[in-house]
């Protein structure tokens, strides 16, 4: 139940999502975007010998792309291959994804409270059922 109260960021990110962040940062710096297959070759090279999960995605043009599920450190390592401006922009975006959203207004706080109450209401019957199972002999 306590996990419902914490705003925890995801522990992993797909390389496809990371590529979107990097390409956005490259565009802001006036650099050309990286093609998905070229980027994923860089990821595989950078993380050679590291543990990561890979997956295959079917593209709209009937080709496939191999993607990777990366942890925070791996995302940072891959982003370190970029130019200084791109690295800084990517790092800022990755940090923003990890920062839990703190309500800035009273109405935002009420919305968050309502959302958490909804989550608890959904979880309550499951918790009761699990308590009953745990209490049975």
mmCIF file of N, CA and C in Angstrom:
data_model
loop_
_atom_site.group_PDB
_atom_site.id
_atom_site.type_symbol
_atom_site.label_atom_id
_atom_site.label_comp_id
_atom_site.label_asym_id
_atom_site.label_seq_id
_atom_site.Cartn_x
_atom_site.Cartn_y
_atom_site.Cartn_z
ATOM 1 N N UNK A 1 0.811 -1.198 0.000
ATOM 2 C CA UNK A 1 0.000 0.000 0.000
ATOM 3 C C UNK A 1 0.856 1.264 0.000
ATOM 4 N N UNK A 2 2.012 1.234 0.659
ATOM 5 C CA UNK A 2 2.860 2.418 0.719
ATOM 6 C C UNK A 2 3.364 2.839 -0.640
ATOM 7 N N UNK A 3 3.517 1.889 -1.566
ATOM 8 C CA UNK A 3 4.000 2.231 -2.890
ATOM 9 C C UNK A 3 3.043 3.138 -3.638
ATOM 10 N N UNK A 4 1.768 3.068 -3.299
ATOM 11 C CA UNK A 4 0.802 3.938 -3.956
ATOM 12 C C UNK A 4 1.021 5.398 -3.576
ATOM 13 N N UNK A 5 1.609 5.638 -2.444
ATOM 14 C CA UNK A 5 1.783 6.995 -1.967
ATOM 15 C C UNK A 5 3.053 7.647 -2.507
ATOM 16 N N UNK A 6 3.963 6.863 -3.026
ATOM 17 C CA UNK A 6 5.215 7.398 -3.513
ATOM 18 C C UNK A 6 5.117 7.687 -5.002
ATOM 19 N N UNK A 7 5.673 8.802 -5.419
ATOM 20 C CA UNK A 7 5.741 9.120 -6.842
ATOM 21 C C UNK A 7 7.112 8.673 -7.335
ATOM 22 N N UNK A 8 7.230 7.390 -7.674
ATOM 23 C CA UNK A 8 8.521 6.863 -8.082
ATOM 24 C C UNK A 8 8.638 6.880 -9.594
ATOM 25 N N UNK A 9 9.781 7.361 -10.105
ATOM 26 C CA UNK A 9 9.982 7.376 -11.542
ATOM 27 C C UNK A 9 10.288 5.973 -12.045
ATOM 28 N N UNK A 10 10.085 5.753 -13.330
ATOM 29 C CA UNK A 10 10.429 4.445 -13.860
ATOM 30 C C UNK A 10 11.930 4.197 -13.731
ATOM 31 N N UNK A 11 12.308 2.954 -13.478
ATOM 32 C CA UNK A 11 13.715 2.635 -13.285
ATOM 33 C C UNK A 11 14.423 2.380 -14.603
ATOM 34 N N UNK A 12 13.666 2.161 -15.670
ATOM 35 C CA UNK A 12 14.271 1.907 -16.970
ATOM 36 C C UNK A 12 13.607 2.767 -18.036
ATOM 37 N N UNK A 13 14.285 2.851 -19.167
ATOM 38 C CA UNK A 13 13.763 3.591 -20.311
ATOM 39 C C UNK A 13 14.152 2.815 -21.562
ATOM 40 N N UNK A 14 13.289 2.801 -22.544
ATOM 41 C CA UNK A 14 13.646 2.133 -23.791
ATOM 42 C C UNK A 14 14.591 3.031 -24.580
ATOM 43 N N UNK A 15 15.455 2.396 -25.348
ATOM 44 C CA UNK A 15 16.379 3.165 -26.179
ATOM 45 C C UNK A 15 15.626 3.968 -27.231
ATOM 46 N N UNK A 16 14.432 3.526 -27.580
ATOM 47 C CA UNK A 16 13.615 4.267 -28.544
ATOM 48 C C UNK A 16 13.177 5.599 -27.937
ATOM 49 N N UNK A 17 12.773 5.581 -26.656
ATOM 50 C CA UNK A 17 12.417 6.824 -25.972
ATOM 51 C C UNK A 17 13.634 7.713 -25.766
ATOM 52 N N UNK A 18 14.769 7.097 -25.442
ATOM 53 C CA UNK A 18 15.997 7.867 -25.273
ATOM 54 C C UNK A 18 16.401 8.523 -26.591
ATOM 55 N N UNK A 19 16.229 7.813 -27.687
ATOM 56 C CA UNK A 19 16.553 8.387 -29.009
ATOM 57 C C UNK A 19 15.702 9.621 -29.284
ATOM 58 N N UNK A 20 14.434 9.567 -28.917
ATOM 59 C CA UNK A 20 13.567 10.747 -29.115
ATOM 60 C C UNK A 20 14.102 11.939 -28.327
ATOM 61 N N UNK A 21 14.525 11.709 -27.096
ATOM 62 C CA UNK A 21 15.076 12.782 -26.270
ATOM 63 C C UNK A 21 16.365 13.322 -26.887
ATOM 64 N N UNK A 22 17.229 12.411 -27.319
ATOM 65 C CA UNK A 22 18.506 12.832 -27.903
ATOM 66 C C UNK A 22 18.277 13.569 -29.215
ATOM 67 N N UNK A 23 17.400 13.066 -30.067
ATOM 68 C CA UNK A 23 17.146 13.750 -31.340
ATOM 69 C C UNK A 23 16.517 15.125 -31.132
ATOM 70 N N UNK A 24 15.673 15.240 -30.113
ATOM 71 C CA UNK A 24 15.097 16.547 -29.778
ATOM 72 C C UNK A 24 16.212 17.507 -29.358
ATOM 73 N N UNK A 25 17.115 17.012 -28.525
ATOM 74 C CA UNK A 25 18.241 17.840 -28.070
ATOM 75 C C UNK A 25 19.163 18.192 -29.233
ATOM 76 N N UNK A 26 19.390 17.252 -30.143
ATOM 77 C CA UNK A 26 20.238 17.520 -31.311
ATOM 78 C C UNK A 26 19.603 18.594 -32.196
ATOM 79 N N UNK A 27 18.299 18.516 -32.368
ATOM 80 C CA UNK A 27 17.599 19.519 -33.189
ATOM 81 C C UNK A 27 17.731 20.903 -32.560
ATOM 82 N N UNK A 28 17.619 20.984 -31.240
ATOM 83 C CA UNK A 28 17.759 22.270 -30.549
ATOM 84 C C UNK A 28 19.167 22.839 -30.703
ATOM 85 N N UNK A 29 20.157 21.967 -30.885
ATOM 86 C CA UNK A 29 21.541 22.408 -31.048
ATOM 87 C C UNK A 29 21.915 22.584 -32.523
ATOM 88 N N UNK A 30 20.944 22.375 -33.421
ATOM 89 C CA UNK A 30 21.211 22.531 -34.848
ATOM 90 C C UNK A 30 21.953 21.352 -35.456
ATOM 91 N N UNK A 31 21.941 20.225 -34.780
ATOM 92 C CA UNK A 31 22.603 19.026 -35.281
ATOM 93 C C UNK A 31 21.576 18.128 -35.962
ATOM 94 N N UNK A 32 22.046 17.303 -36.887
ATOM 95 C CA UNK A 32 21.132 16.403 -37.590
ATOM 96 C C UNK A 32 20.700 15.272 -36.651
ATOM 97 N N UNK A 33 19.516 14.734 -36.925
ATOM 98 C CA UNK A 33 18.995 13.651 -36.095
ATOM 99 C C UNK A 33 19.710 12.351 -36.436
ATOM 100 N N UNK A 34 19.645 11.410 -35.529
ATOM 101 C CA UNK A 34 20.276 10.108 -35.713
ATOM 102 C C UNK A 34 19.201 9.105 -36.130
ATOM 103 N N UNK A 35 19.476 8.308 -37.128
ATOM 104 C CA UNK A 35 18.558 7.249 -37.537
ATOM 105 C C UNK A 35 18.524 6.180 -36.450
ATOM 106 N N UNK A 36 17.374 5.537 -36.283
ATOM 107 C CA UNK A 36 17.181 4.558 -35.212
ATOM 108 C C UNK A 36 18.213 3.433 -35.269
ATOM 109 N N UNK A 37 18.432 2.864 -36.440
ATOM 110 C CA UNK A 37 19.363 1.737 -36.528
ATOM 111 C C UNK A 37 20.792 2.171 -36.215
ATOM 112 N N UNK A 38 21.182 3.373 -36.646
ATOM 113 C CA UNK A 38 22.516 3.888 -36.313
ATOM 114 C C UNK A 38 22.648 4.102 -34.808
ATOM 115 N N UNK A 39 21.602 4.658 -34.204
ATOM 116 C CA UNK A 39 21.617 4.909 -32.764
ATOM 117 C C UNK A 39 21.731 3.605 -31.988
ATOM 118 N N UNK A 40 20.955 2.610 -32.381
ATOM 119 C CA UNK A 40 20.968 1.352 -31.649
ATOM 120 C C UNK A 40 22.296 0.616 -31.820
ATOM 121 N N UNK A 41 22.966 0.819 -32.949
ATOM 122 C CA UNK A 41 24.320 0.268 -33.104
ATOM 123 C C UNK A 41 25.265 0.949 -32.109
ATOM 124 N N UNK A 42 25.102 2.252 -31.912
ATOM 125 C CA UNK A 42 25.915 2.978 -30.927
ATOM 126 C C UNK A 42 25.640 2.469 -29.518
ATOM 127 N N UNK A 43 24.355 2.233 -29.222
ATOM 128 C CA UNK A 43 23.986 1.740 -27.892
ATOM 129 C C UNK A 43 24.634 0.381 -27.646
ATOM 130 N N UNK A 44 24.527 -0.509 -28.618
ATOM 131 C CA UNK A 44 25.112 -1.843 -28.467
ATOM 132 C C UNK A 44 26.626 -1.754 -28.282
ATOM 133 N N UNK A 45 27.268 -0.848 -29.023
ATOM 134 C CA UNK A 45 28.713 -0.669 -28.885
ATOM 135 C C UNK A 45 29.064 -0.116 -27.505
ATOM 136 N N UNK A 46 28.325 0.900 -27.057
ATOM 137 C CA UNK A 46 28.614 1.534 -25.761
ATOM 138 C C UNK A 46 28.412 0.564 -24.608
ATOM 139 N N UNK A 47 27.405 -0.267 -24.698
ATOM 140 C CA UNK A 47 27.055 -1.153 -23.584
ATOM 141 C C UNK A 47 27.604 -2.559 -23.759
ATOM 142 N N UNK A 48 28.557 -2.738 -24.664
ATOM 143 C CA UNK A 48 29.162 -4.038 -24.896
ATOM 144 C C UNK A 48 29.678 -4.605 -23.576
ATOM 145 N N UNK A 49 29.208 -5.784 -23.228
ATOM 146 C CA UNK A 49 29.618 -6.419 -21.981
ATOM 147 C C UNK A 49 28.733 -6.073 -20.800
ATOM 148 N N UNK A 50 27.845 -5.115 -20.961
ATOM 149 C CA UNK A 50 26.915 -4.715 -19.905
ATOM 150 C C UNK A 50 25.649 -5.572 -20.011
ATOM 151 N N UNK A 51 24.889 -5.671 -18.932
ATOM 152 C CA UNK A 51 23.619 -6.400 -18.971
ATOM 153 C C UNK A 51 22.493 -5.440 -19.355
ATOM 154 N N UNK A 52 21.725 -5.805 -20.369
ATOM 155 C CA UNK A 52 20.543 -5.054 -20.769
ATOM 156 C C UNK A 52 19.616 -6.002 -21.510
ATOM 157 N N UNK A 53 18.353 -5.616 -21.562
ATOM 158 C CA UNK A 53 17.373 -6.409 -22.304
ATOM 159 C C UNK A 53 17.209 -5.805 -23.685
ATOM 160 N N UNK A 54 17.010 -6.648 -24.668
ATOM 161 C CA UNK A 54 16.752 -6.147 -26.022
ATOM 162 C C UNK A 54 15.381 -6.631 -26.471
ATOM 163 N N UNK A 55 14.813 -5.907 -27.429
ATOM 164 C CA UNK A 55 13.515 -6.267 -27.989
ATOM 165 C C UNK A 55 13.482 -5.807 -29.441
ATOM 166 N N UNK A 56 12.561 -6.339 -30.219
ATOM 167 C CA UNK A 56 12.440 -5.991 -31.632
ATOM 168 C C UNK A 56 11.099 -5.307 -31.847
ATOM 169 N N UNK A 57 11.134 -4.206 -32.590
ATOM 170 C CA UNK A 57 9.935 -3.432 -32.885
ATOM 171 C C UNK A 57 9.705 -3.447 -34.393
ATOM 172 N N UNK A 58 8.461 -3.673 -34.804
ATOM 173 C CA UNK A 58 8.099 -3.618 -36.218
ATOM 174 C C UNK A 58 7.792 -2.165 -36.573
ATOM 175 N N UNK A 59 8.529 -1.611 -37.519
ATOM 176 C CA UNK A 59 8.340 -0.227 -37.947
ATOM 177 C C UNK A 59 7.204 -0.129 -38.964
ATOM 178 N N UNK A 60 6.633 1.067 -39.124
ATOM 179 C CA UNK A 60 5.554 1.243 -40.102
ATOM 180 C C UNK A 60 5.970 0.895 -41.540
ATOM 181 N N UNK A 61 7.266 1.029 -41.857
ATOM 182 C CA UNK A 61 7.723 0.748 -43.221
ATOM 183 C C UNK A 61 8.113 -0.721 -43.417
ATOM 184 N N UNK A 62 7.628 -1.589 -42.529
ATOM 185 C CA UNK A 62 7.829 -3.046 -42.592
ATOM 186 C C UNK A 62 9.251 -3.484 -42.256
ATOM 187 N N UNK A 63 10.089 -2.594 -41.754
ATOM 188 C CA UNK A 63 11.413 -2.979 -41.277
ATOM 189 C C UNK A 63 11.331 -3.212 -39.778
ATOM 190 N N UNK A 64 12.383 -3.740 -39.218
ATOM 191 C CA UNK A 64 12.417 -3.955 -37.776
ATOM 192 C C UNK A 64 13.560 -3.161 -37.162
ATOM 193 N N UNK A 65 13.382 -2.800 -35.913
ATOM 194 C CA UNK A 65 14.414 -2.113 -35.145
ATOM 195 C C UNK A 65 14.606 -2.871 -33.846
ATOM 196 N N UNK A 66 15.861 -3.122 -33.511
ATOM 197 C CA UNK A 66 16.168 -3.734 -32.233
ATOM 198 C C UNK A 66 16.354 -2.618 -31.216
ATOM 199 N N UNK A 67 15.599 -2.675 -30.148
ATOM 200 C CA UNK A 67 15.696 -1.678 -29.092
ATOM 201 C C UNK A 67 16.232 -2.305 -27.823
ATOM 202 N N UNK A 68 16.527 -1.458 -26.865
ATOM 203 C CA UNK A 68 17.104 -1.916 -25.606
ATOM 204 C C UNK A 68 16.363 -1.284 -24.444
ATOM 205 N N UNK A 69 16.274 -1.999 -23.348
ATOM 206 C CA UNK A 69 15.713 -1.473 -22.115
ATOM 207 C C UNK A 69 16.900 -1.091 -21.239
ATOM 208 N N UNK A 70 17.044 0.210 -20.966
ATOM 209 C CA UNK A 70 18.244 0.739 -20.321
ATOM 210 C C UNK A 70 17.939 1.303 -18.943
ATOM 211 N N UNK A 71 18.882 1.143 -18.021
ATOM 212 C CA UNK A 71 18.738 1.795 -16.720
ATOM 213 C C UNK A 71 19.292 3.221 -16.812
ATOM 214 N N UNK A 72 19.198 3.954 -15.729
ATOM 215 C CA UNK A 72 19.606 5.362 -15.716
ATOM 216 C C UNK A 72 21.078 5.530 -16.100
ATOM 217 N N UNK A 73 21.939 4.711 -15.522
ATOM 218 C CA UNK A 73 23.365 4.821 -15.825
ATOM 219 C C UNK A 73 23.654 4.523 -17.292
ATOM 220 N N UNK A 74 22.977 3.536 -17.840
ATOM 221 C CA UNK A 74 23.187 3.201 -19.241
ATOM 222 C C UNK A 74 22.710 4.324 -20.152
ATOM 223 N N UNK A 75 21.582 4.932 -19.820
ATOM 224 C CA UNK A 75 21.101 6.079 -20.600
ATOM 225 C C UNK A 75 22.134 7.205 -20.567
ATOM 226 N N UNK A 76 22.697 7.445 -19.396
ATOM 227 C CA UNK A 76 23.698 8.504 -19.247
ATOM 228 C C UNK A 76 24.944 8.190 -20.061
ATOM 229 N N UNK A 77 25.393 6.940 -20.006
ATOM 230 C CA UNK A 77 26.570 6.552 -20.785
ATOM 231 C C UNK A 77 26.354 6.762 -22.275
ATOM 232 N N UNK A 78 25.197 6.367 -22.761
ATOM 233 C CA UNK A 78 24.903 6.527 -24.187
ATOM 234 C C UNK A 78 24.849 8.005 -24.547
ATOM 235 N N UNK A 79 24.233 8.811 -23.703
ATOM 236 C CA UNK A 79 24.118 10.245 -23.976
ATOM 237 C C UNK A 79 25.468 10.948 -23.929
ATOM 238 N N UNK A 80 26.424 10.378 -23.202
ATOM 239 C CA UNK A 80 27.744 11.003 -23.094
ATOM 240 C C UNK A 80 28.503 10.990 -24.418
ATOM 241 N N UNK A 81 28.019 10.260 -25.382
ATOM 242 C CA UNK A 81 28.654 10.228 -26.697
ATOM 243 C C UNK A 81 28.310 11.467 -27.527
ATOM 244 N N UNK A 82 27.360 12.243 -27.060
ATOM 245 C CA UNK A 82 26.901 13.405 -27.814
ATOM 246 C C UNK A 82 27.755 14.637 -27.511
ATOM 247 N N UNK A 83 27.510 15.698 -28.258
ATOM 248 C CA UNK A 83 28.237 16.947 -28.048
ATOM 249 C C UNK A 83 27.837 17.565 -26.706
ATOM 250 N N UNK A 84 28.611 18.533 -26.262
ATOM 251 C CA UNK A 84 28.397 19.133 -24.941
ATOM 252 C C UNK A 84 26.972 19.687 -24.783
ATOM 253 N N UNK A 85 26.496 20.448 -25.752
ATOM 254 C CA UNK A 85 25.153 21.030 -25.659
ATOM 255 C C UNK A 85 24.067 19.976 -25.619
ATOM 256 N N UNK A 86 24.230 18.954 -26.431
ATOM 257 C CA UNK A 86 23.241 17.867 -26.458
ATOM 258 C C UNK A 86 23.267 17.110 -25.140
ATOM 259 N N UNK A 87 24.466 16.807 -24.631
ATOM 260 C CA UNK A 87 24.580 16.090 -23.348
ATOM 261 C C UNK A 87 23.859 16.843 -22.240
ATOM 262 N N UNK A 88 24.086 18.131 -22.170
ATOM 263 C CA UNK A 88 23.453 18.923 -21.098
ATOM 264 C C UNK A 88 21.938 18.903 -21.219
ATOM 265 N N UNK A 89 21.437 19.057 -22.445
ATOM 266 C CA UNK A 89 19.994 19.062 -22.669
ATOM 267 C C UNK A 89 19.390 17.705 -22.321
ATOM 268 N N UNK A 90 20.040 16.635 -22.748
ATOM 269 C CA UNK A 90 19.545 15.285 -22.462
ATOM 270 C C UNK A 90 19.556 15.032 -20.963
ATOM 271 N N UNK A 91 20.637 15.419 -20.292
ATOM 272 C CA UNK A 91 20.717 15.223 -18.853
ATOM 273 C C UNK A 91 19.590 15.964 -18.136
ATOM 274 N N UNK A 92 19.307 17.200 -18.553
ATOM 275 C CA UNK A 92 18.203 17.960 -17.954
ATOM 276 C C UNK A 92 16.876 17.241 -18.151
ATOM 277 N N UNK A 93 16.660 16.696 -19.349
ATOM 278 C CA UNK A 93 15.395 15.999 -19.618
ATOM 279 C C UNK A 93 15.289 14.702 -18.814
ATOM 280 N N UNK A 94 16.404 13.979 -18.678
ATOM 281 C CA UNK A 94 16.378 12.746 -17.877
ATOM 282 C C UNK A 94 16.112 13.060 -16.408
ATOM 283 N N UNK A 95 16.713 14.138 -15.902
ATOM 284 C CA UNK A 95 16.459 14.540 -14.514
ATOM 285 C C UNK A 95 15.001 14.938 -14.321
ATOM 286 N N UNK A 96 14.443 15.635 -15.293
ATOM 287 C CA UNK A 96 13.039 16.057 -15.195
ATOM 288 C C UNK A 96 12.112 14.847 -15.136
ATOM 289 N N UNK A 97 12.466 13.782 -15.836
ATOM 290 C CA UNK A 97 11.644 12.571 -15.796
ATOM 291 C C UNK A 97 11.708 11.891 -14.440
ATOM 292 N N UNK A 98 12.796 12.074 -13.706
ATOM 293 C CA UNK A 98 12.958 11.426 -12.412
ATOM 294 C C UNK A 98 12.396 12.245 -11.264
ATOM 295 N N UNK A 99 12.198 13.523 -11.474
ATOM 296 C CA UNK A 99 11.712 14.374 -10.403
ATOM 297 C C UNK A 99 10.216 14.165 -10.227
ATOM 298 N N UNK A 100 9.786 13.755 -9.046
ATOM 299 C CA UNK A 100 8.353 13.588 -8.839
ATOM 300 C C UNK A 100 7.640 14.931 -8.952
ATOM 301 N N UNK A 101 6.473 14.891 -9.524
ATOM 302 C CA UNK A 101 5.692 16.114 -9.696
ATOM 303 C C UNK A 101 5.149 16.581 -8.345
ATOM 304 N N UNK A 102 5.533 17.772 -7.952
ATOM 305 C CA UNK A 102 5.058 18.354 -6.703
ATOM 306 C C UNK A 102 3.996 19.387 -7.058
ATOM 307 N N UNK A 103 2.820 19.250 -6.493
ATOM 308 C CA UNK A 103 1.765 20.221 -6.816
ATOM 309 C C UNK A 103 2.212 21.646 -6.489
ATOM 310 N N UNK A 104 1.958 22.562 -7.414
ATOM 311 C CA UNK A 104 2.350 23.956 -7.238
ATOM 312 C C UNK A 104 1.183 24.836 -6.804
ATOM 313 N N UNK A 105 -0.033 24.332 -6.987
ATOM 314 C CA UNK A 105 -1.214 25.103 -6.597
ATOM 315 C C UNK A 105 -2.119 24.217 -5.743
ATOM 316 N N UNK A 106 -3.052 24.866 -5.087
ATOM 317 C CA UNK A 106 -4.003 24.129 -4.257
ATOM 318 C C UNK A 106 -4.842 23.179 -5.111
ATOM 319 N N UNK A 107 -5.252 23.625 -6.291
ATOM 320 C CA UNK A 107 -6.076 22.765 -7.151
ATOM 321 C C UNK A 107 -5.282 21.553 -7.643
ATOM 322 N N UNK A 108 -3.973 21.731 -7.908
ATOM 323 C CA UNK A 108 -3.142 20.590 -8.297
ATOM 324 C C UNK A 108 -3.011 19.597 -7.137
ATOM 325 N N UNK A 109 -2.893 20.115 -5.926
ATOM 326 C CA UNK A 109 -2.796 19.248 -4.748
ATOM 327 C C UNK A 109 -4.094 18.475 -4.553
ATOM 328 N N UNK A 110 -5.227 19.134 -4.763
ATOM 329 C CA UNK A 110 -6.513 18.447 -4.649
ATOM 330 C C UNK A 110 -6.651 17.365 -5.719
ATOM 331 N N UNK A 111 -6.182 17.658 -6.933
ATOM 332 C CA UNK A 111 -6.244 16.684 -8.021
ATOM 333 C C UNK A 111 -5.385 15.469 -7.691
ATOM 334 N N UNK A 112 -4.188 15.709 -7.161
ATOM 335 C CA UNK A 112 -3.302 14.615 -6.769
ATOM 336 C C UNK A 112 -3.944 13.781 -5.668
ATOM 337 N N UNK A 113 -4.548 14.452 -4.682
ATOM 338 C CA UNK A 113 -5.211 13.738 -3.590
ATOM 339 C C UNK A 113 -6.363 12.883 -4.121
ATOM 340 N N UNK A 114 -7.126 13.423 -5.053
ATOM 341 C CA UNK A 114 -8.236 12.666 -5.640
ATOM 342 C C UNK A 114 -7.721 11.457 -6.420
ATOM 343 N N UNK A 115 -6.635 11.658 -7.173
ATOM 344 C CA UNK A 115 -6.056 10.549 -7.933
ATOM 345 C C UNK A 115 -5.558 9.447 -7.002
ATOM 346 N N UNK A 116 -4.892 9.842 -5.916
ATOM 347 C CA UNK A 116 -4.403 8.855 -4.955
ATOM 348 C C UNK A 116 -5.553 8.140 -4.269
ATOM 349 N N UNK A 117 -6.620 8.877 -3.984
ATOM 350 C CA UNK A 117 -7.794 8.258 -3.367
ATOM 351 C C UNK A 117 -8.399 7.229 -4.323
ATOM 352 N N UNK A 118 -8.445 7.553 -5.614
ATOM 353 C CA UNK A 118 -8.953 6.600 -6.609
ATOM 354 C C UNK A 118 -8.088 5.347 -6.650
ATOM 355 N N UNK A 119 -6.762 5.527 -6.610
ATOM 356 C CA UNK A 119 -5.846 4.384 -6.623
ATOM 357 C C UNK A 119 -6.059 3.506 -5.395
ATOM 358 N N UNK A 120 -6.240 4.156 -4.252
ATOM 359 C CA UNK A 120 -6.478 3.392 -3.024
ATOM 360 C C UNK A 120 -7.808 2.657 -3.085
ATOM 361 N N UNK A 121 -8.822 3.287 -3.648
ATOM 362 C CA UNK A 121 -10.133 2.655 -3.757
ATOM 363 C C UNK A 121 -10.058 1.425 -4.662
ATOM 364 N N UNK A 122 -9.272 1.512 -5.702
ATOM 365 C CA UNK A 122 -9.105 0.372 -6.601
ATOM 366 C C UNK A 122 -8.329 -0.746 -5.908
ATOM 367 N N UNK A 123 -7.328 -0.368 -5.130
ATOM 368 C CA UNK A 123 -6.469 -1.359 -4.484
ATOM 369 C C UNK A 123 -7.092 -1.965 -3.231
ATOM 370 N N UNK A 124 -8.036 -1.292 -2.607
ATOM 371 C CA UNK A 124 -8.595 -1.746 -1.331
ATOM 372 C C UNK A 124 -9.188 -3.153 -1.387
ATOM 373 N N UNK A 125 -10.039 -3.474 -2.365
ATOM 374 C CA UNK A 125 -10.586 -4.845 -2.389
ATOM 375 C C UNK A 125 -9.496 -5.902 -2.553
ATOM 376 N N UNK A 126 -8.479 -5.578 -3.314
ATOM 377 C CA UNK A 126 -7.384 -6.530 -3.504
ATOM 378 C C UNK A 126 -6.632 -6.729 -2.191
ATOM 379 N N UNK A 127 -6.420 -5.637 -1.466
ATOM 380 C CA UNK A 127 -5.716 -5.729 -0.192
ATOM 381 C C UNK A 127 -6.531 -6.529 0.813
ATOM 382 N N UNK A 128 -7.825 -6.324 0.828
ATOM 383 C CA UNK A 128 -8.698 -7.069 1.740
ATOM 384 C C UNK A 128 -8.647 -8.558 1.399
ATOM 385 N N UNK A 129 -8.703 -8.869 0.108
ATOM 386 C CA UNK A 129 -8.654 -10.272 -0.308
ATOM 387 C C UNK A 129 -7.325 -10.901 0.079
ATOM 388 N N UNK A 130 -6.249 -10.178 -0.111
ATOM 389 C CA UNK A 130 -4.935 -10.718 0.259
ATOM 390 C C UNK A 130 -4.827 -10.906 1.770
ATOM 391 N N UNK A 131 -5.406 -9.981 2.548
ATOM 392 C CA UNK A 131 -5.415 -10.147 4.001
ATOM 393 C C UNK A 131 -6.179 -11.402 4.400
ATOM 394 N N UNK A 132 -7.305 -11.642 3.747
ATOM 395 C CA UNK A 132 -8.097 -12.844 4.073
ATOM 396 C C UNK A 132 -7.313 -14.111 3.744
ATOM 397 N N UNK A 133 -6.640 -14.094 2.600
ATOM 398 C CA UNK A 133 -5.847 -15.263 2.214
ATOM 399 C C UNK A 133 -4.722 -15.488 3.219
ATOM 400 N N UNK A 134 -4.061 -14.392 3.620
ATOM 401 C CA UNK A 134 -2.947 -14.515 4.560
ATOM 402 C C UNK A 134 -3.418 -14.996 5.940
ATOM 403 N N UNK A 135 -4.642 -14.635 6.303
ATOM 404 C CA UNK A 135 -5.163 -15.020 7.620
ATOM 405 C C UNK A 135 -5.728 -16.430 7.662
ATOM 406 N N UNK A 136 -5.944 -17.053 6.511
ATOM 407 C CA UNK A 136 -6.508 -18.398 6.520
ATOM 408 C C UNK A 136 -5.467 -19.408 6.960
ATOM 409 N N UNK A 137 -5.952 -20.421 7.619
ATOM 410 C CA UNK A 137 -5.041 -21.444 8.149
ATOM 411 C C UNK A 137 -5.115 -22.702 7.311
#
